[in-house]
Amino acid sequence: MQQFYGFLQQWHLEVAAVLGFLLDWLLGDPEHWFHPVRLIGGLVRELERRLYPKAGPPVAAFWNGLFLWLCCIGAVGTVVFCLTAGLRGTFFPLGFLFEVLLSYQLLAARCLLDSAERVAQALREGGLAAGRKAVSYIVGRDTKALDEAGVIRATVETVAENASDGEVAPLFYLLLFGVTGGWVYKAVNTMDSMLGYKNARYEFFGRVAARMDDVFNWIPARIAAFLLIVAAAITGQNAGEAVRIFRRDRFRHASPNSAQTESVMAGALGLRLAGPASYFGERKEKPYIGDAGREIETEDIARANRMLTAASWLSLFFCLALRFLCRAIAAKLAVGLQSAAVLLPLLF
């Protein structure tokens, strides 16, 4: 028992991440459970209420938006670090369980899979009107005018994009920078979803939130694209075409990251995704991603979900391997520094 306790103290983050991952797959995100993201969202809204400039030059909106971003990141990082470190230091089992809970609530693969499946089920059982309503819960675009193909396309795009935002990126920051790093990333992502719009209100005030989300997602989005290519091969989709479309279309998006995974999904399924869409009543001309090799169908949602499932498990193993590699490098550096500290006095 003492050996197990020592093992858990040494590897608490890795074990917490694995248990959190498994809890997400088993439980998803029950609607009646409280979620910390609501606290972050409430904090952002309160900061916006206090900091949004009602008058003045655009530069004032930019600096206030920067201050909001720093306040939110500082508050989330400080609270999570103090709670996790404090609980582990006071009573390790309680601190470890809290770490598992926060790791579980960072991840969203099960919720994303269920939401996408609900759209497919709504289309099968309730027709187009039900499908539009179901997809409106998971996309930011206007859905009232979407035809059936548009509903399916929006769902597949959401699965592809959130493979990075909802699973790979949180695991990446969790296992490289701890629970605090994971929740700092979640705060960055939440601020982008609330403030990162290109409209009159947020063009300057939300610019930092949008740009920093691009920065934080730059590496995870490319890891997610690679893992989706592997997932395409595992699930029987066209991995070769996924690579071709990825190389051709991975930058066909205003964001430097979103098309990374969407292009892989489009190529793997043989579909044309993206294109013009309406947001808040305004039509946005966006380039297409992929080739229209065939007509899109409801079963494509299930195919996208299978790719997401495979990529999620691959991301756990990939990020764990990355964590172990970083620990091994850190251990070697520590030994090297200790040796240098011993030898340094002999040189004088």
Short mmCIF file of C-alpha atoms in Angstrom, two decimals:
data_model
loop_
_atom_site.label_atom_id
_atom_site.label_comp_id
_atom_site.label_asym_id
_atom_site.label_seq_id
_atom_site.Cartn_x
_atom_site.Cartn_y
_atom_site.Cartn_z
CA MET A 1 0.00 0.00 0.00
CA GLN A 2 2.86 2.35 0.83
CA GLN A 3 4.45 1.61 -2.56
CA PHE A 4 1.20 2.42 -4.36
CA TYR A 5 0.86 5.65 -2.40
CA GLY A 6 4.42 6.63 -3.33
CA PHE A 7 3.76 5.78 -6.98
CA LEU A 8 0.62 7.91 -6.96
CA GLN A 9 2.46 10.87 -5.45
CA GLN A 10 5.15 10.66 -8.12
CA TRP A 11 2.80 10.13 -11.08
CA HIS A 12 -0.33 11.91 -9.84
CA LEU A 13 -0.77 14.06 -12.95
CA GLU A 14 -0.47 11.19 -15.42
CA VAL A 15 -2.90 9.01 -13.44
CA ALA A 16 -5.34 11.90 -12.99
CA ALA A 17 -5.28 12.62 -16.74
CA VAL A 18 -6.00 8.98 -17.61
CA LEU A 19 -8.81 8.72 -15.06
CA GLY A 20 -10.25 12.04 -16.22
CA PHE A 21 -10.15 10.80 -19.82
CA LEU A 22 -11.97 7.59 -18.88
CA LEU A 23 -14.57 9.48 -16.83
CA ASP A 24 -15.28 11.71 -19.81
CA TRP A 25 -15.89 8.66 -21.99
CA LEU A 26 -18.10 7.02 -19.38
CA LEU A 27 -20.11 10.02 -18.17
CA GLY A 28 -19.79 12.76 -20.75
CA ASP A 29 -21.03 16.12 -19.52
CA PRO A 30 -24.37 15.64 -17.68
CA GLU A 31 -26.54 18.73 -18.12
CA HIS A 32 -27.48 18.97 -14.44
CA TRP A 33 -23.85 18.97 -13.25
CA PHE A 34 -22.09 22.21 -12.45
CA HIS A 35 -19.19 22.95 -14.81
CA PRO A 36 -16.24 25.30 -14.09
CA VAL A 37 -16.50 26.76 -17.60
CA ARG A 38 -19.68 28.49 -16.41
CA LEU A 39 -17.61 30.26 -13.76
CA ILE A 40 -15.10 31.34 -16.40
CA GLY A 41 -17.92 32.53 -18.64
CA GLY A 42 -19.44 34.49 -15.77
CA LEU A 43 -16.07 36.07 -15.01
CA VAL A 44 -15.61 37.09 -18.64
CA ARG A 45 -19.09 38.63 -18.79
CA GLU A 46 -18.52 40.58 -15.57
CA LEU A 47 -15.12 41.83 -16.76
CA GLU A 48 -16.64 42.79 -20.11
CA ARG A 49 -19.41 44.72 -18.35
CA ARG A 50 -16.86 46.69 -16.37
CA LEU A 51 -14.17 47.13 -19.03
CA TYR A 52 -15.95 47.57 -22.35
CA PRO A 53 -15.46 51.24 -23.31
CA LYS A 54 -18.70 53.00 -24.13
CA ALA A 55 -16.79 55.73 -25.98
CA GLY A 56 -13.29 56.60 -27.08
CA PRO A 57 -10.87 55.54 -29.84
CA PRO A 58 -10.51 51.90 -30.97
CA VAL A 59 -7.13 51.67 -29.24
CA ALA A 60 -8.91 52.06 -25.88
CA ALA A 61 -11.07 49.04 -26.68
CA PHE A 62 -7.95 47.06 -27.62
CA TRP A 63 -6.10 47.85 -24.37
CA ASN A 64 -9.18 47.13 -22.27
CA GLY A 65 -9.58 43.81 -24.08
CA LEU A 66 -5.94 43.00 -23.33
CA PHE A 67 -6.47 43.86 -19.66
CA LEU A 68 -9.57 41.63 -19.55
CA TRP A 69 -7.58 38.74 -21.07
CA LEU A 70 -4.76 39.12 -18.54
CA CYS A 71 -7.19 39.38 -15.61
CA CYS A 72 -9.05 36.24 -16.64
CA ILE A 73 -5.89 34.20 -17.26
CA GLY A 74 -4.37 35.39 -13.99
CA ALA A 75 -7.50 34.63 -11.98
CA VAL A 76 -8.06 31.15 -13.46
CA GLY A 77 -4.39 30.15 -13.24
CA THR A 78 -3.99 31.41 -9.67
CA VAL A 79 -7.19 29.79 -8.36
CA VAL A 80 -6.53 26.40 -9.98
CA PHE A 81 -2.88 26.31 -8.91
CA CYS A 82 -3.61 27.30 -5.31
CA LEU A 83 -6.49 24.84 -4.96
CA THR A 84 -4.68 21.84 -6.47
CA ALA A 85 -1.32 22.47 -4.80
CA GLY A 86 -2.93 23.41 -1.50
CA LEU A 87 -5.18 20.35 -1.36
CA ARG A 88 -2.37 17.97 -2.35
CA GLY A 89 -0.10 19.50 0.28
CA THR A 90 -2.74 19.39 3.01
CA PHE A 91 -4.33 15.99 2.31
CA PHE A 92 -2.97 14.28 -0.78
CA PRO A 93 -5.92 11.91 -1.50
CA LEU A 94 -8.37 14.82 -1.58
CA GLY A 95 -6.02 16.87 -3.75
CA PHE A 96 -5.59 13.95 -6.14
CA LEU A 97 -9.36 13.42 -6.45
CA PHE A 98 -9.79 17.13 -7.15
CA GLU A 99 -7.12 16.86 -9.85
CA VAL A 100 -9.01 13.94 -11.42
CA LEU A 101 -12.26 15.95 -11.37
CA LEU A 102 -10.65 18.97 -13.03
CA SER A 103 -8.98 16.72 -15.64
CA TYR A 104 -12.33 15.11 -16.41
CA GLN A 105 -14.09 18.45 -16.81
CA LEU A 106 -11.39 19.71 -19.18
CA LEU A 107 -12.28 17.13 -21.84
CA ALA A 108 -15.28 17.14 -24.15
CA ALA A 109 -15.02 14.22 -26.57
CA ARG A 110 -18.03 12.33 -25.20
CA CYS A 111 -20.16 15.49 -25.19
CA LEU A 112 -19.14 16.28 -28.78
CA LEU A 113 -19.90 12.74 -29.96
CA ASP A 114 -23.29 12.75 -28.26
CA SER A 115 -24.19 16.19 -29.62
CA ALA A 116 -23.30 15.16 -33.17
CA GLU A 117 -25.26 11.93 -32.85
CA ARG A 118 -28.29 13.88 -31.60
CA VAL A 119 -28.22 15.90 -34.83
CA ALA A 120 -28.18 12.70 -36.90
CA GLN A 121 -30.99 11.23 -34.81
CA ALA A 122 -33.03 14.42 -35.11
CA LEU A 123 -32.71 14.34 -38.90
CA ARG A 124 -33.76 10.69 -39.05
CA GLU A 125 -36.69 10.98 -36.66
CA GLY A 126 -37.87 14.59 -36.86
CA GLY A 127 -36.77 15.77 -40.28
CA LEU A 128 -35.08 18.99 -41.29
CA ALA A 129 -36.68 21.28 -38.68
CA ALA A 130 -35.53 19.01 -35.85
CA GLY A 131 -32.06 18.75 -37.39
CA ARG A 132 -31.75 22.54 -37.60
CA LYS A 133 -32.71 22.89 -33.96
CA ALA A 134 -30.26 20.19 -32.83
CA VAL A 135 -27.34 21.61 -34.78
CA SER A 136 -28.03 25.15 -33.50
CA TYR A 137 -26.79 24.02 -30.06
CA ILE A 138 -23.30 23.17 -31.33
CA VAL A 139 -22.53 25.75 -34.05
CA GLY A 140 -22.26 29.53 -34.09
CA ARG A 141 -23.73 30.08 -37.56
CA ASP A 142 -27.36 30.79 -38.40
CA THR A 143 -29.19 27.50 -38.92
CA LYS A 144 -32.75 28.49 -39.86
CA ALA A 145 -32.02 28.51 -43.60
CA LEU A 146 -29.83 25.38 -43.74
CA ASP A 147 -30.95 22.50 -45.91
CA GLU A 148 -30.31 18.90 -44.83
CA ALA A 149 -26.87 18.83 -46.46
CA GLY A 150 -26.02 22.09 -44.68
CA VAL A 151 -27.02 20.66 -41.30
CA ILE A 152 -24.88 17.56 -41.83
CA ARG A 153 -21.96 19.62 -43.14
CA ALA A 154 -22.08 21.96 -40.14
CA THR A 155 -22.07 18.97 -37.78
CA VAL A 156 -19.11 17.27 -39.48
CA GLU A 157 -17.17 20.56 -39.46
CA THR A 158 -17.86 20.99 -35.74
CA VAL A 159 -16.62 17.47 -34.99
CA ALA A 160 -13.45 18.13 -36.99
CA GLU A 161 -12.69 21.52 -35.44
CA ASN A 162 -13.46 20.45 -31.88
CA ALA A 163 -11.29 17.36 -32.17
CA SER A 164 -8.53 19.86 -31.44
CA ASP A 165 -10.28 22.42 -29.21
CA GLY A 166 -12.24 19.93 -27.13
CA GLU A 167 -9.82 17.01 -26.77
CA VAL A 168 -6.30 17.21 -28.20
CA ALA A 169 -5.46 20.74 -27.00
CA PRO A 170 -6.77 20.25 -23.42
CA LEU A 171 -4.83 16.97 -23.14
CA PHE A 172 -1.72 18.62 -24.56
CA TYR A 173 -1.74 21.46 -22.03
CA LEU A 174 -2.87 19.22 -19.17
CA LEU A 175 -0.06 16.71 -19.58
CA LEU A 176 2.66 19.24 -20.40
CA PHE A 177 1.76 21.99 -17.94
CA GLY A 178 -0.44 20.32 -15.34
CA VAL A 179 -4.05 20.98 -14.38
CA THR A 180 -3.28 24.71 -14.13
CA GLY A 181 -2.01 24.74 -17.72
CA GLY A 182 -5.07 22.83 -18.89
CA TRP A 183 -7.47 25.31 -17.30
CA VAL A 184 -5.52 28.33 -18.52
CA TYR A 185 -6.01 26.91 -22.01
CA LYS A 186 -9.72 26.41 -21.31
CA ALA A 187 -9.98 30.05 -20.23
CA VAL A 188 -8.24 31.16 -23.45
CA ASN A 189 -10.62 29.06 -25.53
CA THR A 190 -13.68 30.30 -23.63
CA MET A 191 -12.72 33.94 -24.10
CA ASP A 192 -12.30 33.37 -27.83
CA SER A 193 -15.75 31.79 -28.08
CA MET A 194 -17.29 34.76 -26.24
CA LEU A 195 -15.26 37.70 -27.53
CA GLY A 196 -13.42 36.60 -30.65
CA TYR A 197 -15.90 37.88 -33.23
CA LYS A 198 -15.15 40.18 -36.16
CA ASN A 199 -18.00 42.60 -35.69
CA ALA A 200 -18.40 46.20 -34.58
CA ARG A 201 -18.42 45.38 -30.86
CA TYR A 202 -15.52 42.95 -30.71
CA GLU A 203 -13.28 43.94 -33.63
CA PHE A 204 -10.86 45.66 -31.25
CA PHE A 205 -12.09 44.65 -27.80
CA GLY A 206 -11.94 40.92 -28.65
CA ARG A 207 -8.83 40.99 -30.81
CA VAL A 208 -6.44 39.79 -28.10
CA ALA A 209 -8.80 36.94 -27.16
CA ALA A 210 -9.00 35.81 -30.79
CA ARG A 211 -5.27 36.10 -31.52
CA MET A 212 -4.17 34.38 -28.32
CA ASP A 213 -6.53 31.50 -29.03
CA ASP A 214 -4.76 31.13 -32.39
CA VAL A 215 -1.40 31.07 -30.59
CA PHE A 216 -2.45 28.52 -27.97
CA ASN A 217 -4.03 26.23 -30.58
CA TRP A 218 -1.23 26.41 -33.17
CA ILE A 219 0.64 23.28 -32.06
CA PRO A 220 -2.37 21.20 -30.86
CA ALA A 221 -4.28 21.80 -34.13
CA ARG A 222 -1.42 20.32 -36.14
CA ILE A 223 -1.08 17.38 -33.76
CA ALA A 224 -4.84 16.83 -34.08
CA ALA A 225 -4.60 16.88 -37.88
CA PHE A 226 -1.87 14.23 -37.81
CA LEU A 227 -3.85 12.07 -35.39
CA LEU A 228 -6.99 12.37 -37.53
CA ILE A 229 -5.04 11.14 -40.54
CA VAL A 230 -4.02 8.08 -38.53
CA ALA A 231 -7.61 7.75 -37.30
CA ALA A 232 -8.83 7.80 -40.92
CA ALA A 233 -6.64 4.80 -41.69
CA ILE A 234 -7.79 2.98 -38.54
CA THR A 235 -11.49 3.55 -39.21
CA GLY A 236 -11.40 2.61 -42.89
CA GLN A 237 -11.61 6.10 -44.38
CA ASN A 238 -9.35 7.45 -47.14
CA ALA A 239 -6.14 8.41 -45.32
CA GLY A 240 -4.28 9.11 -48.58
CA GLU A 241 -6.90 11.59 -49.69
CA ALA A 242 -6.90 13.09 -46.19
CA VAL A 243 -3.17 13.83 -46.57
CA ARG A 244 -3.66 15.31 -50.05
CA ILE A 245 -6.48 17.66 -49.06
CA PHE A 246 -4.67 18.58 -45.85
CA ARG A 247 -1.59 19.66 -47.78
CA ARG A 248 -3.70 21.64 -50.25
CA ASP A 249 -6.42 23.21 -48.07
CA ARG A 250 -5.06 23.44 -44.53
CA PHE A 251 -4.79 27.24 -44.71
CA ARG A 252 -8.18 27.92 -46.35
CA HIS A 253 -9.67 29.52 -43.26
CA ALA A 254 -9.46 32.89 -41.53
CA SER A 255 -8.08 31.06 -38.51
CA PRO A 256 -4.62 29.50 -38.99
CA ASN A 257 -5.83 26.41 -37.11
CA SER A 258 -9.43 25.48 -37.97
CA ALA A 259 -8.75 24.24 -41.50
CA GLN A 260 -5.98 21.94 -40.26
CA THR A 261 -8.47 19.38 -38.96
CA GLU A 262 -11.34 20.27 -41.30
CA SER A 263 -9.18 19.59 -44.36
CA VAL A 264 -8.24 16.17 -43.02
CA MET A 265 -11.88 15.34 -42.34
CA ALA A 266 -12.96 16.58 -45.78
CA GLY A 267 -10.33 14.48 -47.54
CA ALA A 268 -10.92 11.36 -45.46
CA LEU A 269 -14.68 11.42 -46.10
CA GLY A 270 -14.46 12.63 -49.70
CA LEU A 271 -16.58 15.72 -48.98
CA ARG A 272 -16.51 19.44 -49.61
CA LEU A 273 -16.82 21.35 -46.32
CA ALA A 274 -16.90 25.01 -45.25
CA GLY A 275 -17.94 27.58 -47.87
CA PRO A 276 -20.26 30.59 -47.42
CA ALA A 277 -22.21 30.76 -44.16
CA SER A 278 -24.41 33.23 -42.29
CA TYR A 279 -23.53 34.57 -38.83
CA PHE A 280 -25.90 36.88 -36.92
CA GLY A 281 -27.76 37.58 -40.15
CA GLU A 282 -24.62 38.48 -42.11
CA ARG A 283 -23.39 36.25 -44.93
CA LYS A 284 -19.67 35.43 -44.78
CA GLU A 285 -17.90 34.33 -47.95
CA LYS A 286 -15.56 31.53 -46.89
CA PRO A 287 -13.57 29.27 -49.23
CA TYR A 288 -14.49 25.64 -49.65
CA ILE A 289 -12.34 22.90 -48.16
CA GLY A 290 -12.06 19.54 -49.90
CA ASP A 291 -13.55 18.20 -53.12
CA ALA A 292 -17.20 17.29 -53.67
CA GLY A 293 -16.46 13.67 -54.51
CA ARG A 294 -20.00 12.62 -53.59
CA GLU A 295 -23.18 13.91 -51.98
CA ILE A 296 -23.02 14.34 -48.22
CA GLU A 297 -25.28 12.01 -46.19
CA THR A 298 -26.38 11.52 -42.59
CA GLU A 299 -24.02 8.56 -42.18
CA ASP A 300 -21.10 10.99 -42.56
CA ILE A 301 -21.80 12.18 -39.01
CA ALA A 302 -21.21 8.64 -37.74
CA ARG A 303 -18.04 8.37 -39.85
CA ALA A 304 -16.73 11.65 -38.41
CA ASN A 305 -17.55 10.42 -34.90
CA ARG A 306 -15.61 7.21 -35.45
CA MET A 307 -12.60 9.24 -36.56
CA LEU A 308 -12.94 11.46 -33.51
CA THR A 309 -13.11 8.44 -31.22
CA ALA A 310 -9.93 6.95 -32.65
CA ALA A 311 -8.14 10.32 -32.62
CA SER A 312 -9.13 10.90 -28.97
CA TRP A 313 -7.54 7.66 -27.81
CA LEU A 314 -4.50 8.32 -29.97
CA SER A 315 -4.19 11.80 -28.43
CA LEU A 316 -4.13 10.33 -24.92
CA PHE A 317 -1.26 7.98 -25.81
CA PHE A 318 0.56 10.69 -27.79
CA CYS A 319 0.37 13.29 -25.02
CA LEU A 320 1.36 10.73 -22.37
CA ALA A 321 4.39 9.78 -24.47
CA LEU A 322 5.25 13.47 -24.83
CA ARG A 323 4.93 13.88 -21.05
CA PHE A 324 7.25 10.93 -20.36
CA LEU A 325 9.77 12.27 -22.89
CA CYS A 326 9.76 15.70 -21.22
CA ARG A 327 10.23 14.11 -17.80
CA ALA A 328 13.16 12.03 -19.07
CA ILE A 329 14.81 15.10 -20.62
CA ALA A 330 14.25 17.10 -17.42
CA ALA A 331 15.78 14.29 -15.35
CA LYS A 332 18.88 14.19 -17.56
CA LEU A 333 19.24 17.96 -17.37
CA ALA A 334 18.95 17.83 -13.58
CA VAL A 335 21.71 15.20 -13.40
CA GLY A 336 23.88 17.32 -15.72
CA LEU A 337 23.35 20.43 -13.59
CA GLN A 338 24.19 18.53 -10.41
CA SER A 339 27.41 17.23 -11.98
CA ALA A 340 28.32 20.74 -13.11
CA ALA A 341 27.67 22.08 -9.60
CA VAL A 342 30.04 19.45 -8.17
CA LEU A 343 32.81 20.09 -10.73
CA LEU A 344 32.55 23.89 -10.81
CA PRO A 345 34.55 24.50 -7.58
CA LEU A 346 37.39 22.34 -8.93
CA LEU A 347 37.92 24.78 -11.78
CA PHE A 348 38.90 27.65 -9.46
#
